[in-house]
PDB file of C-alpha atoms in Angstrom:
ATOM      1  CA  UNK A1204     102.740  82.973  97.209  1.00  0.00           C
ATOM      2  CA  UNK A1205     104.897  84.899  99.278  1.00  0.00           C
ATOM      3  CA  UNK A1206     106.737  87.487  97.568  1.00  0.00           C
ATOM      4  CA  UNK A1207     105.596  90.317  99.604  1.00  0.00           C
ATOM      5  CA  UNK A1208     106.654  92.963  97.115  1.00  0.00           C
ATOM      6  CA  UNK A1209     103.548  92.128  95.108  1.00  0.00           C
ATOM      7  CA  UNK A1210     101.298  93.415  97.502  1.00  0.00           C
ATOM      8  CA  UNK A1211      99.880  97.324  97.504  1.00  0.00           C
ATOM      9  CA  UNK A1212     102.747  99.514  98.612  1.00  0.00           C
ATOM     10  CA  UNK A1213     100.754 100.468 101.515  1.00  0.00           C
ATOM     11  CA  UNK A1214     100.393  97.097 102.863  1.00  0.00           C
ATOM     12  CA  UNK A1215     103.691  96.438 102.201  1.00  0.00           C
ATOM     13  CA  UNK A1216     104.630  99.519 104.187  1.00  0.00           C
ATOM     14  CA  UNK A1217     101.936  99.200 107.237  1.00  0.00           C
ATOM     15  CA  UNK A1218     103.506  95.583 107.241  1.00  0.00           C
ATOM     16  CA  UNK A1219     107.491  96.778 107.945  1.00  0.00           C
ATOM     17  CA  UNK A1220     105.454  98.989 110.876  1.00  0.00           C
ATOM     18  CA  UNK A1221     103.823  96.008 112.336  1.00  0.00           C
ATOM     19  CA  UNK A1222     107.151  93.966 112.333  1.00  0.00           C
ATOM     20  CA  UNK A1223     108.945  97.527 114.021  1.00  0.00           C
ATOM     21  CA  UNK A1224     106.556  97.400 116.713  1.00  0.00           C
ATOM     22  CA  UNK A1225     106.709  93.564 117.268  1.00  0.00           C
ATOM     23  CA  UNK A1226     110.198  93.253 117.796  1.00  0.00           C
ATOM     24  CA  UNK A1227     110.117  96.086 120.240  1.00  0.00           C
ATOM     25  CA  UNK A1228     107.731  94.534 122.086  1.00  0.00           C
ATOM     26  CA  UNK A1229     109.816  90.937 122.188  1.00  0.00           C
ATOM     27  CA  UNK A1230     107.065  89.017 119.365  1.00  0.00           C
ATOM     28  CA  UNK A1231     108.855  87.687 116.471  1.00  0.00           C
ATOM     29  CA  UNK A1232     106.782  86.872 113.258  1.00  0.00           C
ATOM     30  CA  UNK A1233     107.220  86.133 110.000  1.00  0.00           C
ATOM     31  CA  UNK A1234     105.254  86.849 106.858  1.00  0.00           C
ATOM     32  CA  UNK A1235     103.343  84.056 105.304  1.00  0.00           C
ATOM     33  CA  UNK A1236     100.527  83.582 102.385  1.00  0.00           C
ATOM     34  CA  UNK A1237     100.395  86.974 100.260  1.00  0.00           C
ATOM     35  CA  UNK A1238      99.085  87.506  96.811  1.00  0.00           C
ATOM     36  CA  UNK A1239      96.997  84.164  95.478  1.00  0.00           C
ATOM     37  CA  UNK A1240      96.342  83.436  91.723  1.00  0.00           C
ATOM     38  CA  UNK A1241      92.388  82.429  90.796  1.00  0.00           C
ATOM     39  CA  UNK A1242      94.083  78.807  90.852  1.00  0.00           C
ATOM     40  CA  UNK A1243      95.485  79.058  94.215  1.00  0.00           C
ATOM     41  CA  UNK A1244      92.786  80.479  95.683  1.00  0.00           C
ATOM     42  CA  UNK A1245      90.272  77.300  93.967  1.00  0.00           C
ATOM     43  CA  UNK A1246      92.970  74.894  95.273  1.00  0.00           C
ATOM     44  CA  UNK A1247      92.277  76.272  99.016  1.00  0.00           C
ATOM     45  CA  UNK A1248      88.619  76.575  98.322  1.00  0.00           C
ATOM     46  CA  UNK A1249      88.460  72.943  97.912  1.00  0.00           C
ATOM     47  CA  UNK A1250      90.074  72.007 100.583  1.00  0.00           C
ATOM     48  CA  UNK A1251      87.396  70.360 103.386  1.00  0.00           C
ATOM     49  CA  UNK A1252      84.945  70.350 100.705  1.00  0.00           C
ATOM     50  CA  UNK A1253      85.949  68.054  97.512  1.00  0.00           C
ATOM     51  CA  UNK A1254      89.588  67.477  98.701  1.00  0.00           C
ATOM     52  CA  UNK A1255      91.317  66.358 102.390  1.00  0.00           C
ATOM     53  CA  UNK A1256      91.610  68.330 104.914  1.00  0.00           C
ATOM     54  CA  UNK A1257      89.524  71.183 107.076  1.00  0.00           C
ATOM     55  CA  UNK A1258      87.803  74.325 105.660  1.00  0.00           C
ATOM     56  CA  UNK A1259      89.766  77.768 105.876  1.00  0.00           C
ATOM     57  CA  UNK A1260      87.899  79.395 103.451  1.00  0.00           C
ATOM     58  CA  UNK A1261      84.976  80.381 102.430  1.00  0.00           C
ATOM     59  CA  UNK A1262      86.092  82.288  99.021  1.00  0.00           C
ATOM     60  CA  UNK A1263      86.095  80.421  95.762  1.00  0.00           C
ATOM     61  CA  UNK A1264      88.670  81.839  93.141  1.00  0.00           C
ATOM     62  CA  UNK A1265      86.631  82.372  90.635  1.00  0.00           C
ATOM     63  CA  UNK A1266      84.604  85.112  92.064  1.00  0.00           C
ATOM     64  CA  UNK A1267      87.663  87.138  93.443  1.00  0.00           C
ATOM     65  CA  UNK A1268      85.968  87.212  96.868  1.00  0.00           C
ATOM     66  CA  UNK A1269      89.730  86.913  98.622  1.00  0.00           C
ATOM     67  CA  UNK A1270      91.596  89.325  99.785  1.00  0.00           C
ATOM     68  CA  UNK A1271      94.904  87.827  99.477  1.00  0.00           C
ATOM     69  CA  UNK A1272      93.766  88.001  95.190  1.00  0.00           C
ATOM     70  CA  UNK A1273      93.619  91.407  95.602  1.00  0.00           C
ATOM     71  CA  UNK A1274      96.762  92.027  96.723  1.00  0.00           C
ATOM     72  CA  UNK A1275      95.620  93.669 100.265  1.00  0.00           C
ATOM     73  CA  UNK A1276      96.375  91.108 102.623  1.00  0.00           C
ATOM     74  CA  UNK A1277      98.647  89.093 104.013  1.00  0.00           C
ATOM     75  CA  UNK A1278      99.301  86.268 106.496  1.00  0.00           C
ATOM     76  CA  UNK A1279     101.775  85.911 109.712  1.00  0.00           C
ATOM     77  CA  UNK A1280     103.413  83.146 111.791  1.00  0.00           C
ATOM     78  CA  UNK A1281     104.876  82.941 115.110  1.00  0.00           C
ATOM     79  CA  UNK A1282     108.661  82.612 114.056  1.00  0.00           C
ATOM     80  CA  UNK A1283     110.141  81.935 117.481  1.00  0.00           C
ATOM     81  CA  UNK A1284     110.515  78.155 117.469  1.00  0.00           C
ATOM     82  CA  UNK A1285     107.378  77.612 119.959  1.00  0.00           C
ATOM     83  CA  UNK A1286     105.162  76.477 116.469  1.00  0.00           C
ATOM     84  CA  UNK A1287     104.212  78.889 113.568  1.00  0.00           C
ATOM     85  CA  UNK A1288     100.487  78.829 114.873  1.00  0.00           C
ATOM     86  CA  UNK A1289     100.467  78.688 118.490  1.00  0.00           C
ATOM     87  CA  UNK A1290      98.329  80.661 120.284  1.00  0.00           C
ATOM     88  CA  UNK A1291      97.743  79.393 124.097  1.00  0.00           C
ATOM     89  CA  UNK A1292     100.011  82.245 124.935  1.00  0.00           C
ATOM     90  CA  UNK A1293      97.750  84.869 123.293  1.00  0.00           C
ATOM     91  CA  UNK A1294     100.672  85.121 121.529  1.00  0.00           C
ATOM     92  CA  UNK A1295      98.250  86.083 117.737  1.00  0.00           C
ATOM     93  CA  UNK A1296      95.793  88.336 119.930  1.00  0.00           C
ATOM     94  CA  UNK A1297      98.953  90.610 121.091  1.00  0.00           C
ATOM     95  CA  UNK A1298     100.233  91.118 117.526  1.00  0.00           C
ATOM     96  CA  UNK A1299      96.146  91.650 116.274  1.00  0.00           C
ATOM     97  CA  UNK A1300      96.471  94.602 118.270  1.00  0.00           C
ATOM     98  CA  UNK A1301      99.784  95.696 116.927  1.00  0.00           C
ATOM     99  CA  UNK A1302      98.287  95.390 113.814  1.00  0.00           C
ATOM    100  CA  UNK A1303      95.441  97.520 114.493  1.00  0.00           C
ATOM    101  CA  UNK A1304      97.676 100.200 116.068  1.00  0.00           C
ATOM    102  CA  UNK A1305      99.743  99.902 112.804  1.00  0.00           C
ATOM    103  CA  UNK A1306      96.571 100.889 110.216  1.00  0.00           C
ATOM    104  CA  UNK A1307      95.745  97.176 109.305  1.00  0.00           C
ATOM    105  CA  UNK A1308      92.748  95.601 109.582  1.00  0.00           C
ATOM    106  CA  UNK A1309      92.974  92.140 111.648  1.00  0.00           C
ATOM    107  CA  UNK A1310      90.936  88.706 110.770  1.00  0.00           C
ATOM    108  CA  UNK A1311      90.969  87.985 114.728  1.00  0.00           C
ATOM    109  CA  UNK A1312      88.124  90.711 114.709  1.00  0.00           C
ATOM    110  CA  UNK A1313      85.958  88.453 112.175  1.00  0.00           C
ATOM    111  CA  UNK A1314      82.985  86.368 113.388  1.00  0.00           C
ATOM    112  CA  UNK A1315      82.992  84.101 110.595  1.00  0.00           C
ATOM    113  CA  UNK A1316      85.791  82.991 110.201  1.00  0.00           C
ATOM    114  CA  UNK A1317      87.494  84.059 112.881  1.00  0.00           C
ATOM    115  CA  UNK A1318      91.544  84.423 111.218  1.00  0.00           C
ATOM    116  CA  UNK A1319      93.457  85.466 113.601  1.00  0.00           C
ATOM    117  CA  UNK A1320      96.902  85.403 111.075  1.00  0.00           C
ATOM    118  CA  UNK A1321      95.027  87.473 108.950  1.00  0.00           C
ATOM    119  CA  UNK A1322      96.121  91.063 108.052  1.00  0.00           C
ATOM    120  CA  UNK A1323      94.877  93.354 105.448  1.00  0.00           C
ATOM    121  CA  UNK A1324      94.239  96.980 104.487  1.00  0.00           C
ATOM    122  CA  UNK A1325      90.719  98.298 105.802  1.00  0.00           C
ATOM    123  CA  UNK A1326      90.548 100.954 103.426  1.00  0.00           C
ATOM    124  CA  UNK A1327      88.003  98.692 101.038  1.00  0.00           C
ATOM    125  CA  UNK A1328      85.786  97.475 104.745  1.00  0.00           C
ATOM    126  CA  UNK A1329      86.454  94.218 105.712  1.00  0.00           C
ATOM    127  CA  UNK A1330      85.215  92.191 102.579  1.00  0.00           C
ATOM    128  CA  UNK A1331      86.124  92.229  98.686  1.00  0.00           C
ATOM    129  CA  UNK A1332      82.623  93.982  97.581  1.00  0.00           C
ATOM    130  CA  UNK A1333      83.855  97.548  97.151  1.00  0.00           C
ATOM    131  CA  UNK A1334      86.787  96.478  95.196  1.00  0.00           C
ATOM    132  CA  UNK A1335      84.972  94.393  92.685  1.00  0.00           C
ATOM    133  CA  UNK A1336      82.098  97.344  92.194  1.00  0.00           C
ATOM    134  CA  UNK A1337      84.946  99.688  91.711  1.00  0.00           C
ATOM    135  CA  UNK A1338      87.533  97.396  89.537  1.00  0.00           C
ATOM    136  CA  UNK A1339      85.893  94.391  88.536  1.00  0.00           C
ATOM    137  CA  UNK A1340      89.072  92.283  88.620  1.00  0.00           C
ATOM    138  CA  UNK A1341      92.458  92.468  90.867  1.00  0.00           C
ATOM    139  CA  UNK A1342      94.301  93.329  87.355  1.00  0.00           C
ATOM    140  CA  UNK A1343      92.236  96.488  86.725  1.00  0.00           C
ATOM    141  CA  UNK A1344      93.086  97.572  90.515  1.00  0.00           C
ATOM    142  CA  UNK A1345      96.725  96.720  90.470  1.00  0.00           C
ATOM    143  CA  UNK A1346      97.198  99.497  87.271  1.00  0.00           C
ATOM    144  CA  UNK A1347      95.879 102.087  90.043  1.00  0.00           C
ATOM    145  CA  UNK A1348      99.362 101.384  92.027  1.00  0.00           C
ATOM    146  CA  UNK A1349     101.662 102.621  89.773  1.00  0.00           C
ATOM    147  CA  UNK A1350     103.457 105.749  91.430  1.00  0.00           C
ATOM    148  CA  UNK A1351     101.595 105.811  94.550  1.00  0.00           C
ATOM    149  CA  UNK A1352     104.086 105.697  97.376  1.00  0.00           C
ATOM    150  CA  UNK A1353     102.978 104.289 100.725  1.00  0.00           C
ATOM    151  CA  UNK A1354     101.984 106.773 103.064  1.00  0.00           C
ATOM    152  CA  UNK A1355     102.571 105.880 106.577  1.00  0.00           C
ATOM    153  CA  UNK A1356     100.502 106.934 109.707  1.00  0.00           C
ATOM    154  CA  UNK A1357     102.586 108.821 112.811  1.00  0.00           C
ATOM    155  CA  UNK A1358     105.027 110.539 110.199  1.00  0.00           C
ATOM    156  CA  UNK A1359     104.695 114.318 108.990  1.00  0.00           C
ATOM    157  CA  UNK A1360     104.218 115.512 105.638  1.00  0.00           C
ATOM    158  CA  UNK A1361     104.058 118.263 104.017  1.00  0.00           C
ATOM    159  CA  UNK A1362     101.112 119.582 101.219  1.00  0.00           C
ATOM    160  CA  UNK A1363     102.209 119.834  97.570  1.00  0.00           C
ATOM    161  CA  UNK A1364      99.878 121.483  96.617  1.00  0.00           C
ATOM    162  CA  UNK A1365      96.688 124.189  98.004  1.00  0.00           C
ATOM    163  CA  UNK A1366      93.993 122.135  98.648  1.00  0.00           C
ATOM    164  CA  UNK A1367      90.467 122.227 100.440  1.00  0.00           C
ATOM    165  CA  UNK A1368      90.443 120.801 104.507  1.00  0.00           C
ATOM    166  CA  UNK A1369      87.042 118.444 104.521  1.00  0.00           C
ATOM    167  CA  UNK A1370      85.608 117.620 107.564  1.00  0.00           C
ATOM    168  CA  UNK A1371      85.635 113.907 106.668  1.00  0.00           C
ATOM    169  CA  UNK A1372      87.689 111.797 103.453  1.00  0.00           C
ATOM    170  CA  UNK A1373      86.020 112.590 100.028  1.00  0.00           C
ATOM    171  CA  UNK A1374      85.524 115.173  97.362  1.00  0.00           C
ATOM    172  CA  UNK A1375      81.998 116.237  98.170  1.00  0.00           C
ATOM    173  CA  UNK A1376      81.506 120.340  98.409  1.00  0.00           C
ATOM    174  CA  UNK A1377      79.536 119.820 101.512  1.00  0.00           C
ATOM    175  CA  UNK A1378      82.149 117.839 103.539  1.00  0.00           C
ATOM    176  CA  UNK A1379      84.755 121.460 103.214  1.00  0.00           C
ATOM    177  CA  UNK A1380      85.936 122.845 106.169  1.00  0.00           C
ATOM    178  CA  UNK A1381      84.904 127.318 106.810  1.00  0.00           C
ATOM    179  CA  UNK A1382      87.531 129.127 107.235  1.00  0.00           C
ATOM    180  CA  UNK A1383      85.799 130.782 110.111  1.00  0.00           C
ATOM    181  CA  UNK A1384      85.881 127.617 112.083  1.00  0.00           C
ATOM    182  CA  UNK A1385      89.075 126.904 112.004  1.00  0.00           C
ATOM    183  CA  UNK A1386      91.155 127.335 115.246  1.00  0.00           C
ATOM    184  CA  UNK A1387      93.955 130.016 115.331  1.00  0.00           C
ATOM    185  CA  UNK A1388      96.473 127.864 114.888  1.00  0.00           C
ATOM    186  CA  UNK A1389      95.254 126.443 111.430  1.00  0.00           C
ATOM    187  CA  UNK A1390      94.045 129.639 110.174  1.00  0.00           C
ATOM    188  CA  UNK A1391      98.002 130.295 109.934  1.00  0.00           C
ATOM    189  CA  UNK A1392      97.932 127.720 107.458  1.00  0.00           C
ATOM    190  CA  UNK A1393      95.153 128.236 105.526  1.00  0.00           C
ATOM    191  CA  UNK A1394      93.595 130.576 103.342  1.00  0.00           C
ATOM    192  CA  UNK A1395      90.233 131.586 102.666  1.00  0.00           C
ATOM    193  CA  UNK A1396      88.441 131.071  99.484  1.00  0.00           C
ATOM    194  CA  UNK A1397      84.679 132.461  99.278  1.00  0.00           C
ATOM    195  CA  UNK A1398      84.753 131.632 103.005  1.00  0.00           C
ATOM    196  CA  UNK A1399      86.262 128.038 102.513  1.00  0.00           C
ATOM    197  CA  UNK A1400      89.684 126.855 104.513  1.00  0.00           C
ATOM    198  CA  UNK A1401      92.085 126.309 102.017  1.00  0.00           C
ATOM    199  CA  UNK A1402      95.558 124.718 103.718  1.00  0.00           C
ATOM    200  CA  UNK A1403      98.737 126.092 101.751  1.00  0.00           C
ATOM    201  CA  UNK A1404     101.300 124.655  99.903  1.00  0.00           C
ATOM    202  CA  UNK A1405     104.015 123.594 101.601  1.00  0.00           C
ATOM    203  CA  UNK A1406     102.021 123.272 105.245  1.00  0.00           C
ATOM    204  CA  UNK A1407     103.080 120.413 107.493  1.00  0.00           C
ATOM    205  CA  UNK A1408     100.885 117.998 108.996  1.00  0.00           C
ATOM    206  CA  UNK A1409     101.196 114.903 111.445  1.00  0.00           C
ATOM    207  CA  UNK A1410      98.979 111.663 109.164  1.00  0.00           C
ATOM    208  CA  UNK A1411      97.146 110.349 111.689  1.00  0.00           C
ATOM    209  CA  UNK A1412      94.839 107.859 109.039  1.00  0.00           C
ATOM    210  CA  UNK A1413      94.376 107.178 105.752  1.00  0.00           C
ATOM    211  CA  UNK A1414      91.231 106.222 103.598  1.00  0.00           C
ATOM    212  CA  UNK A1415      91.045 105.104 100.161  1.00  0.00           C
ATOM    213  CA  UNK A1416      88.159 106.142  97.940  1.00  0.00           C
ATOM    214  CA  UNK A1417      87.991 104.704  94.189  1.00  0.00           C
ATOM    215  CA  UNK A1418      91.715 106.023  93.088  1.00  0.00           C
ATOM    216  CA  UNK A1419      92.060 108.554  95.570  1.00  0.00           C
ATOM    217  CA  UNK A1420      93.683 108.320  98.535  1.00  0.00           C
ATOM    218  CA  UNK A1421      92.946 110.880 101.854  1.00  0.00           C
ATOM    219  CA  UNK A1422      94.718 111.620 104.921  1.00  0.00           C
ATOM    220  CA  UNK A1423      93.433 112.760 108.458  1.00  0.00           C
ATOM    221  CA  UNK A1424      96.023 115.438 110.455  1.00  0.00           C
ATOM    222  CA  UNK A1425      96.356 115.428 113.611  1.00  0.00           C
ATOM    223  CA  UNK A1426      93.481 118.029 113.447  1.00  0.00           C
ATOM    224  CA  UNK A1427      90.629 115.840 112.682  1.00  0.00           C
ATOM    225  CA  UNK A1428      90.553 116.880 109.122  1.00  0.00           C
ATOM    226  CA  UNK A1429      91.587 115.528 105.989  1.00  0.00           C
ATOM    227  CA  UNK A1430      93.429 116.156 102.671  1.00  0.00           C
ATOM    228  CA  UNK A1431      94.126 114.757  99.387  1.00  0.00           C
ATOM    229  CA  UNK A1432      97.399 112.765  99.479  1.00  0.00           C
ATOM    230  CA  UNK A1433      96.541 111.297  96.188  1.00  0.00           C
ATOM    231  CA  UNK A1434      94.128 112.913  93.801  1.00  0.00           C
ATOM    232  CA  UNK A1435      93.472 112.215  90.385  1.00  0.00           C
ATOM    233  CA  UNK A1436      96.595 109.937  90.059  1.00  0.00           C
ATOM    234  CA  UNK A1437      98.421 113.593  91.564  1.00  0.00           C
ATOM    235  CA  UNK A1438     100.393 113.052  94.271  1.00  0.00           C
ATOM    236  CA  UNK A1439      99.608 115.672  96.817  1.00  0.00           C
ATOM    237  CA  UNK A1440     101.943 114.999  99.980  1.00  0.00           C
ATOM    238  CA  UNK A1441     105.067 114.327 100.351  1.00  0.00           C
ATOM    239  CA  UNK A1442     107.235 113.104 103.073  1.00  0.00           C
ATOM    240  CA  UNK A1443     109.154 114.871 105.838  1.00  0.00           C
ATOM    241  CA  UNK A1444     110.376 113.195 108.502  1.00  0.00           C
ATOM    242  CA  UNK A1445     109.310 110.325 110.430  1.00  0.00           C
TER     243      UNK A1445
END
């Protein structure tokens, strides 16, 4: 399938980046294979195995072990006339590392296979294991999506609400930031609580990465720290310029 609106809206979003920073760098792609039913997925299981042709896959439907089921991945072609999947050029290793500088996660980096059209949000590591512990099936993930924007690294936001700097993504009491430690600059926008750094409302920030955990989504600044951008299906940033 290739209806790229059904993938997650950050994928979709990270994807317009990569494209952004492909044409300014002269590559031209296209995007490919997207979302894949159980069916889909069984029909290019078989393939090398109990029908013709060579093995891409290692994922049987069934078990939802693909990422392109799950809505965070996606596929590219070379679309400059010189064959979709030529590569004697390096022309698939240059846009891996666009990719990569873009947020995504790149199949050239895999050992087995090695999928060098490959392209998928890292947020859930490099397999389908996390998402099925937390969701059980690509359905029950996909009802998580609804009103989350995409949230796009190297633009600035601003906080919509007071929340706690951690020192690393998560909700754990341990991982917040002291106040004390904080450099003068981002005392300015922060308050302490009991001791705690506690950035305002209304505070800007430059996103720097993102990290989904279960159905929360967290944001690194510039800083080194992070904050809630989505919280308990709240959203807690919200765009200011790019």
């Amino acid at each position: 399938m290739r209806d790229v609106s059904m993938l997650h809206p950050s994928l979709q979003a990270k994807l317009r980046r990569l494209q952004e920073l492909c044409k300014k760098n002269g590559l031209k792609i296209g995007i490919g294979e997207c979302v894949r039913t159980v069916l889909e997925q069984d029909a290019l299981y078989a393939q090398g195995r109990t029908k013709p042709g060579s093995i891409v896959t290692n994922a049987k439907g069934s078990t939802y072990s693909s990422q392109h089921q799950w809505g965070i991945a996606a596929d590219f072609y070379r679309n400059d006339g010189k064959g979709a999947y030529e590569s004697a050029d390096g022309f698939f290793d240059r846009v891996g590392m666009l990719a990569k500088a873009a947020g995504l996660g790149w199949g050239g980096d895999w050992k087995s296979p090695v999928d060098k059209p490959h392209l998928y949000l890292p947020d859930w590591g490099s397999t389908t294991a996390r998402l099925k512990s937390l969701y059980g099936t690509p359905d029950n993930f996909r009802k998580t999506w609804a009103g989350q924007p995409a949230f796009l690294t190297n633009q600035t936001y601003a906080a919509a609400a007071p929340c706690y700097l951690r020192a690393s993504a998560g909700a754990r009491s341990t991982n917040i930031v002291l106040y004390g430690t904080l450099s003068r600059t981002l005392k300015k926008k922060c308050r302490s609580r009991k001791g705690k750094a506690v950035f305002k409302r209304n505070q800007v920030f430059r996103l720097t990465q993102t990290k989904q955990l279960g159905e929360n989504l967290w944001g690194r600044m510039k800083s080194g720290y992070w904050v809630p951008l989505v919280y308990r299906g709240k959203v807690r940033a919200v765009l200011i310029k790019k």
